Coordinates of C-alpha atoms in Angstrom, one line a residue:
M9 CA 0.0 0.0 0.0
P10 CA 2.0 3.0 -1.3
G11 CA 2.5 5.9 1.1
L12 CA 2.1 3.9 4.3
R13 CA 4.8 3.8 7.1
T14 CA 3.2 0.8 8.9
L15 CA 2.6 -2.8 8.0
A16 CA 0.3 -5.6 9.2
L17 CA 1.4 -9.3 9.3
T18 CA -1.0 -12.2 9.9
V19 CA -0.2 -15.9 10.3
A20 CA -3.6 -17.7 10.0
V21 CA -4.1 -21.4 10.6
R22 CA -7.1 -23.4 9.3
G23 CA -7.8 -24.9 12.6
G24 CA -9.7 -24.1 15.8
A25 CA -12.5 -25.3 18.0
K26 CA -14.2 -27.1 15.1
W27 CA -11.3 -29.6 15.0
E28 CA -11.7 -30.5 18.7
D29 CA -13.6 -33.5 20.1
E30 CA -15.5 -33.1 23.4
A31 CA -12.5 -34.2 25.5
R32 CA -10.3 -31.6 24.0
S33 CA -12.8 -28.7 24.0
G34 CA -11.0 -25.4 24.5
W35 CA -7.5 -26.8 23.8
S36 CA -7.0 -24.6 20.7
H37 CA -7.8 -21.4 22.6
C38 CA -5.7 -22.5 25.6
L39 CA -2.8 -23.2 23.3
E40 CA -3.0 -19.8 21.8
H41 CA -2.6 -18.4 25.3
L42 CA 0.3 -20.7 26.1
V43 CA 2.5 -19.8 23.2
F44 CA 2.8 -16.3 24.5
K45 CA 4.4 -17.6 27.7
G46 CA 7.6 -18.4 26.0
A47 CA 8.8 -19.3 22.5
G48 CA 12.2 -19.8 20.8
D49 CA 14.8 -18.0 23.0
M50 CA 12.2 -15.6 24.4
G51 CA 10.3 -15.6 27.7
A52 CA 6.8 -14.1 28.0
R53 CA 8.1 -10.6 28.7
D54 CA 10.8 -10.8 25.9
I55 CA 8.1 -11.5 23.3
V56 CA 6.1 -8.3 23.9
E57 CA 9.2 -6.1 24.7
R58 CA 10.9 -6.9 21.4
I59 CA 7.8 -6.0 19.5
E60 CA 7.0 -2.9 21.4
A61 CA 10.7 -1.7 21.3
E62 CA 10.1 -1.2 17.6
G63 CA 6.7 0.4 18.1
G64 CA 4.7 -2.7 17.2
S65 CA 1.8 -4.6 18.8
L66 CA 1.0 -8.3 18.9
N67 CA -2.3 -10.0 19.2
A68 CA -4.0 -13.4 18.5
S69 CA -7.4 -14.9 18.4
T70 CA -9.0 -18.3 18.2
G71 CA -12.2 -19.1 16.4
Y72 CA -14.1 -22.2 15.4
E73 CA -12.3 -22.5 12.0
R74 CA -9.2 -20.3 12.3
T75 CA -6.5 -19.3 14.7
S76 CA -4.7 -16.0 13.8
F77 CA -1.6 -14.3 15.1
E78 CA -1.2 -10.6 14.1
V79 CA 1.5 -8.0 14.3
R80 CA 1.1 -4.3 13.5
A81 CA 4.4 -2.5 13.2
L82 CA 6.4 0.2 11.6
H83 CA 8.2 -0.1 8.2
G84 CA 11.3 -2.1 8.6
S85 CA 10.0 -4.4 11.4
L86 CA 9.0 -7.3 9.1
P87 CA 12.1 -9.5 9.9
L88 CA 11.4 -9.3 13.6
A89 CA 7.7 -9.8 13.2
M90 CA 8.2 -12.9 11.0
Q91 CA 10.7 -14.4 13.5
I92 CA 8.5 -13.9 16.5
L93 CA 5.3 -15.3 14.8
S94 CA 7.3 -18.3 13.6
D95 CA 8.6 -19.0 17.1
L96 CA 5.1 -18.7 18.5
V97 CA 3.5 -21.3 16.2
F98 CA 6.5 -23.7 15.8
R99 CA 8.7 -23.3 18.9
P100 CA 6.7 -22.5 22.0
T101 CA 8.2 -23.5 25.3
L102 CA 5.1 -24.9 26.8
D103 CA 6.5 -24.9 30.3
P104 CA 4.5 -27.2 32.7
D105 CA 4.2 -24.5 35.4
E106 CA 2.9 -22.0 32.9
I107 CA 0.4 -24.6 31.6
E108 CA -1.1 -24.9 35.1
R109 CA -1.2 -21.2 35.7
E110 CA -2.9 -20.6 32.3
K111 CA -5.5 -23.2 33.0
D112 CA -6.5 -21.0 36.0
V113 CA -6.5 -17.9 33.8
V114 CA -8.7 -19.5 31.2
A115 CA -11.0 -20.7 34.0
Q116 CA -11.4 -17.0 35.0
E117 CA -12.2 -16.2 31.3
I118 CA -14.8 -18.9 31.2
A119 CA -16.4 -17.5 34.4
E120 CA -16.3 -14.0 33.1
A121 CA -18.1 -15.0 29.9
F122 CA -20.8 -16.8 32.0
D123 CA -21.2 -13.6 34.1
T124 CA -21.6 -11.4 31.1
P125 CA -25.2 -12.0 29.9
D126 CA -24.7 -10.6 26.4
D127 CA -21.8 -13.0 25.9
H128 CA -23.2 -16.1 27.5
V129 CA -26.5 -15.9 25.6
F130 CA -24.6 -16.3 22.3
E131 CA -23.0 -19.5 23.7
M132 CA -26.4 -20.8 24.6
A133 CA -27.7 -20.1 21.1
Q134 CA -24.7 -21.7 19.5
T135 CA -25.2 -24.9 21.5
Q136 CA -28.8 -25.1 20.3
A137 CA -27.9 -24.4 16.7
F138 CA -25.3 -27.2 16.6
D139 CA -26.1 -29.4 19.5
G140 CA -23.6 -32.2 20.2
Q141 CA -21.1 -31.0 17.6
P142 CA -17.8 -29.0 17.8
L143 CA -19.6 -25.9 16.5
G144 CA -22.0 -26.2 19.4
R145 CA -19.4 -26.1 22.1
P146 CA -17.8 -22.9 23.6
I147 CA -14.5 -21.9 22.0
L148 CA -13.2 -21.5 25.6
G149 CA -14.0 -25.1 26.5
S150 CA -14.7 -25.9 30.1
V151 CA -12.7 -26.3 33.3
A152 CA -13.2 -30.1 33.1
S153 CA -12.0 -30.4 29.5
L154 CA -8.9 -28.2 30.2
K155 CA -7.8 -30.1 33.3
P156 CA -6.1 -33.1 31.5
I157 CA -3.8 -30.8 29.5
T158 CA -0.1 -31.7 29.9
R159 CA 3.0 -30.5 28.1
A160 CA 3.1 -33.7 26.0
S161 CA -0.6 -33.6 25.1
I162 CA -0.8 -29.9 24.2
G163 CA 2.5 -30.2 22.3
D164 CA 1.0 -33.0 20.2
W165 CA -2.1 -30.8 19.7
R166 CA 0.1 -27.9 18.6
A167 CA 1.8 -30.0 16.0
R168 CA -1.6 -31.1 14.5
L169 CA -3.2 -27.7 14.7
Y170 CA -0.4 -25.4 13.6
S171 CA 0.6 -27.7 10.7
P172 CA 2.2 -25.6 7.9
D173 CA 0.1 -27.2 5.2
R174 CA -2.9 -25.4 6.8
M175 CA -1.2 -22.1 7.4
V176 CA -1.1 -18.8 5.5
V177 CA 1.3 -15.9 5.9
A178 CA -0.2 -12.6 4.7
A179 CA 1.1 -9.1 4.9
S180 CA -0.1 -5.6 3.8
G181 CA 1.0 -2.0 4.0
A182 CA 4.7 -1.0 3.9
V183 CA 5.9 -4.4 2.8
D184 CA 8.4 -5.4 0.1
E185 CA 7.3 -8.6 -1.6
T186 CA 10.8 -9.9 -2.3
E187 CA 11.7 -9.5 1.4
L188 CA 8.5 -11.1 2.5
L189 CA 9.0 -14.2 0.4
A190 CA 12.6 -14.6 1.6
L191 CA 11.5 -14.3 5.2
A192 CA 8.7 -16.7 4.7
E193 CA 11.0 -19.3 3.3
R194 CA 13.5 -18.8 6.1
W195 CA 11.0 -18.9 9.0
F196 CA 8.2 -21.1 7.7
G197 CA 9.7 -23.1 4.8
D198 CA 11.4 -26.0 6.6
Q199 CA 8.5 -27.2 8.7
T200 CA 7.1 -30.7 8.6
A201 CA 3.3 -31.1 8.1
T202 CA 1.3 -33.1 10.6
P203 CA -2.1 -33.6 8.8
A204 CA -5.2 -33.6 11.0
A205 CA -8.4 -35.4 10.1
A206 CA -11.1 -33.1 8.6
P207 CA -14.1 -32.5 10.9
D208 CA -17.5 -33.7 10.0
A209 CA -19.8 -31.2 8.2
P210 CA -21.9 -29.4 10.8
R211 CA -25.7 -29.9 11.0
F212 CA -28.1 -27.2 12.1
T213 CA -30.2 -28.9 14.8
G214 CA -32.2 -26.1 16.5
G215 CA -33.7 -25.9 19.9
D216 CA -34.7 -23.6 22.7
A217 CA -32.7 -22.6 25.8
A218 CA -33.7 -20.3 28.6
L219 CA -31.7 -19.3 31.7
T220 CA -33.3 -17.2 34.5
R221 CA -31.2 -14.6 36.1
R222 CA -32.1 -11.6 38.3
I223 CA -31.0 -8.9 36.0
E224 CA -32.9 -6.0 34.6
Q225 CA -33.0 -6.8 30.9
A226 CA -33.6 -10.0 28.9
N227 CA -30.8 -10.9 26.4
I228 CA -32.3 -12.7 23.4
V229 CA -30.8 -14.5 20.4
F230 CA -32.7 -16.1 17.5
Q231 CA -30.8 -18.1 14.9
L232 CA -31.8 -19.8 11.6
P233 CA -29.6 -21.7 9.1
A234 CA -28.0 -19.5 6.4
P235 CA -25.5 -19.9 3.5
S236 CA -21.9 -20.9 4.2
A237 CA -18.9 -18.8 3.0
R238 CA -18.6 -21.1 0.0
D239 CA -22.3 -21.0 -0.9
P240 CA -23.2 -19.2 -4.2
S241 CA -26.0 -17.4 -2.3
Y242 CA -23.6 -15.9 0.2
A243 CA -23.7 -12.4 -1.2
A244 CA -27.5 -12.4 -1.2
A245 CA -27.6 -13.6 2.4
R246 CA -25.2 -10.8 3.5
L247 CA -27.4 -8.2 1.9
M248 CA -30.6 -9.8 3.3
T249 CA -29.0 -9.6 6.8
E250 CA -28.1 -5.9 6.3
I251 CA -31.7 -5.1 5.2
L252 CA -33.1 -7.1 8.2
G253 CA -31.1 -5.6 11.0
G254 CA -27.8 -4.2 9.8
G255 CA -28.2 -0.6 10.8
M256 CA -30.5 2.2 11.9
A257 CA -32.4 2.1 8.6
S258 CA -33.0 -1.6 8.8
R259 CA -36.4 -3.2 9.2
L260 CA -35.8 -4.5 12.8
F261 CA -34.4 -1.3 14.1
Q262 CA -37.3 0.7 12.7
S263 CA -40.1 -1.7 13.6
A264 CA -38.8 -2.9 17.0
R265 CA -37.1 0.1 18.4
E266 CA -38.3 3.2 16.6
E267 CA -42.0 2.3 16.1
R268 CA -42.7 0.2 19.1
G269 CA -39.9 0.9 21.6
L270 CA -39.4 -2.8 22.3
A271 CA -35.5 -2.8 22.5
Y272 CA -32.7 -0.4 22.9
A273 CA -30.2 -2.7 21.1
I274 CA -31.3 -4.9 18.2
D275 CA -29.4 -6.1 15.2
A276 CA -29.1 -9.0 12.7
Y277 CA -25.9 -10.8 11.7
H278 CA -24.7 -13.5 9.3
E279 CA -22.1 -15.9 10.6
P280 CA -20.6 -17.8 7.6
Y281 CA -18.5 -20.9 8.3
E282 CA -16.8 -23.0 5.6
D283 CA -19.7 -25.5 5.3
A284 CA -22.5 -24.0 7.3
G285 CA -24.0 -20.6 8.2
L286 CA -26.2 -18.8 10.7
L287 CA -28.7 -15.9 10.3
G288 CA -29.0 -14.4 13.8
V289 CA -30.9 -11.7 15.6
Y290 CA -29.7 -10.3 19.0
A291 CA -31.8 -8.0 21.1
G292 CA -31.9 -6.6 24.7
A293 CA -35.4 -6.0 25.9
S294 CA -37.5 -5.7 29.0
A295 CA -38.8 -9.1 30.1
D296 CA -42.5 -8.2 29.8
R297 CA -42.1 -7.2 26.2
A298 CA -39.8 -10.1 25.1
V299 CA -42.6 -12.1 23.5
E300 CA -43.9 -9.2 21.5
L301 CA -40.4 -8.5 20.3
A302 CA -40.0 -12.2 19.3
R303 CA -43.2 -11.9 17.2
V304 CA -42.0 -8.7 15.5
C305 CA -38.6 -10.4 14.6
A306 CA -40.4 -13.4 13.1
A307 CA -42.8 -11.2 11.2
E308 CA -39.9 -9.2 9.6
I309 CA -38.0 -12.3 8.6
R310 CA -41.2 -13.8 7.1
A311 CA -42.0 -10.6 5.2
L312 CA -38.6 -10.7 3.5
A313 CA -39.0 -14.3 2.7
E314 CA -42.4 -13.8 1.1
G315 CA -42.2 -10.3 -0.4
G316 CA -38.5 -9.5 -0.6
P317 CA -37.0 -6.1 0.0
T318 CA -38.0 -2.9 -1.8
A319 CA -35.6 -1.7 -4.6
E320 CA -34.7 1.2 -2.3
E321 CA -33.8 -1.1 0.6
L322 CA -31.6 -3.2 -1.7
A323 CA -29.8 -0.2 -3.1
R324 CA -29.1 1.1 0.3
A325 CA -27.8 -2.3 1.6
K326 CA -25.5 -2.5 -1.5
A327 CA -24.1 0.9 -0.8
V328 CA -23.5 0.2 2.9
M329 CA -21.8 -3.2 2.2
N330 CA -19.5 -1.9 -0.5
A331 CA -18.6 1.2 1.6
G332 CA -17.5 -1.2 4.3
L333 CA -15.5 -3.2 1.8
W334 CA -13.7 -0.2 0.4
M335 CA -13.1 1.3 3.9
S336 CA -11.5 -2.0 5.1
D337 CA -9.2 -1.8 2.0
E338 CA -7.7 1.3 3.7
S339 CA -6.6 -0.8 6.7
P340 CA -3.5 -3.0 6.4
A341 CA -4.7 -5.3 9.2
A342 CA -8.1 -5.8 7.6
R343 CA -6.5 -6.5 4.2
A344 CA -4.0 -9.0 5.5
G345 CA -6.6 -10.8 7.7
R346 CA -9.1 -11.0 4.9
A347 CA -6.6 -12.3 2.3
A348 CA -5.4 -15.0 4.7
A349 CA -9.0 -16.1 5.4
Q350 CA -9.8 -16.2 1.7
V351 CA -6.8 -18.3 0.8
L352 CA -7.7 -20.8 3.6
I353 CA -11.3 -21.0 2.4
F354 CA -11.1 -20.6 -1.4
G355 CA -7.4 -21.3 -2.2
A356 CA -6.7 -17.8 -3.4
P357 CA -7.5 -14.2 -2.4
I358 CA -10.5 -12.5 -4.0
T359 CA -10.1 -8.9 -5.1
S360 CA -12.3 -6.2 -3.7
G361 CA -13.5 -5.4 -7.2
V362 CA -14.8 -8.9 -7.6
M363 CA -16.5 -8.8 -4.2
A364 CA -18.2 -5.5 -5.0
E365 CA -19.4 -6.8 -8.4
R366 CA -21.0 -9.8 -6.7
T367 CA -22.8 -7.6 -4.3
L368 CA -24.1 -5.3 -7.0
A369 CA -25.3 -8.2 -9.1
Q370 CA -27.8 -9.3 -6.5
T371 CA -31.5 -8.8 -7.2
V372 CA -34.7 -8.4 -5.2
D373 CA -35.6 -12.0 -6.0
D374 CA -32.1 -13.2 -4.8
I375 CA -32.7 -11.5 -1.4
R376 CA -36.2 -13.0 -1.1
A377 CA -34.9 -16.4 -1.9
A378 CA -32.1 -16.2 0.6
A379 CA -34.6 -15.3 3.4
A380 CA -36.9 -18.1 2.3
A381 CA -34.1 -20.6 2.3
S382 CA -33.5 -20.0 6.0
L383 CA -37.1 -21.1 6.7
V384 CA -37.2 -24.3 4.7
P385 CA -35.9 -26.6 7.5
R386 CA -38.5 -25.1 9.9
R387 CA -35.8 -25.1 12.5
A388 CA -34.7 -22.3 14.8
A389 CA -32.2 -22.0 17.7
T390 CA -33.2 -19.6 20.4
A391 CA -31.7 -18.5 23.7
V392 CA -33.2 -16.2 26.3
L393 CA -31.2 -15.1 29.4
G394 CA -32.8 -12.8 32.0
P395 CA -35.9 -12.5 34.1
K396 CA -38.2 -15.5 34.1
A397 CA -41.0 -13.6 32.3
A398 CA -38.9 -13.5 29.2
A399 CA -38.4 -17.2 28.9
P400 CA -41.4 -17.8 26.5
A401 CA -39.8 -15.6 23.8
G402 CA -38.1 -18.5 22.1
A403 CA -41.2 -20.5 21.7
A404 CA -43.1 -17.4 20.6
F405 CA -40.5 -16.7 17.9
R406 CA -40.8 -20.3 16.6
A407 CA -44.6 -20.2 16.6
A408 CA -44.8 -16.9 14.8
L409 CA -42.3 -18.0 12.2
F410 CA -43.5 -21.5 11.5
G411 CA -47.1 -21.6 12.9

């Protein structure tokens, strides 16, 4: 990216919680924590001090399908960034004492997620959507599933998860391609692959969950099946989600908040995995109006499935989505992360121009069809966390949607 003085480097692995069995639930996330406790010739403090000494920052994240390590740094810092990320994924120390300490840290993270209603309600909904499957278990795992981790077992898991045949190095910003390729060969080119068995394709099961807590507001999530990242109708589903609840002009914001005052926060989202997807709605509402809110949400989804959007709604959604795309193009971190994900999913990066063209090509009928497809299985996953009076909202959503 000409004119920039900073760069972004991402090392992304096609592996995460989706590759775990129930006994190893949370191991990928715990491993991501552990590699920062020491790698190569560096201790935990050395890792961050070396990066920050050159004005950089280091971060990582674990999802269901990918684990990513990211460095933002000044021009000229690429050699150091490549060395450190290589050490983290290939040469972590995995000290037994650090492993035991980090189990306690992750246990606190699990407790914090449980204590945060608008976090825990999404875990509840995810479990209902993919019950009994890796996608239905929390990325953090549980205290019980983390307890058996030893240096040998987590080391074996690292070799399987961070295998170079499932790894992409992506960089953007103030980067010289020749230098990048040489550094990639030096720090990533001599690793031995340890192939892992591919996980089974997920199945959307559906179901209702309710948890009563003495809090002021009900936290509510409704989910339906939606296209995967590889599905040809992906672009239509993204636009449909934007029209449904993507912003202040969306149908849900206008009908649920502006017209009826049912919720302060309400939005829709599309979660695309490689071979599955979710259309979701999240809202925070008073318990005594949760059922009414559920019926409004169902009515708006059904209206899109039966009548589709207006031409004006579709044009606005296209403008919003493409604006977000071009804005992300101005961020080195967004570009590097997006390119890495695309290579892992599709085998090659997709240009922003191609993505924008796909968005613009969608029609009113395409959007209607995408909404209708989410209703075909007649399955929904719902989660309600809050006062007891809100608990019937899940059943009310299902009844209003499917009769």
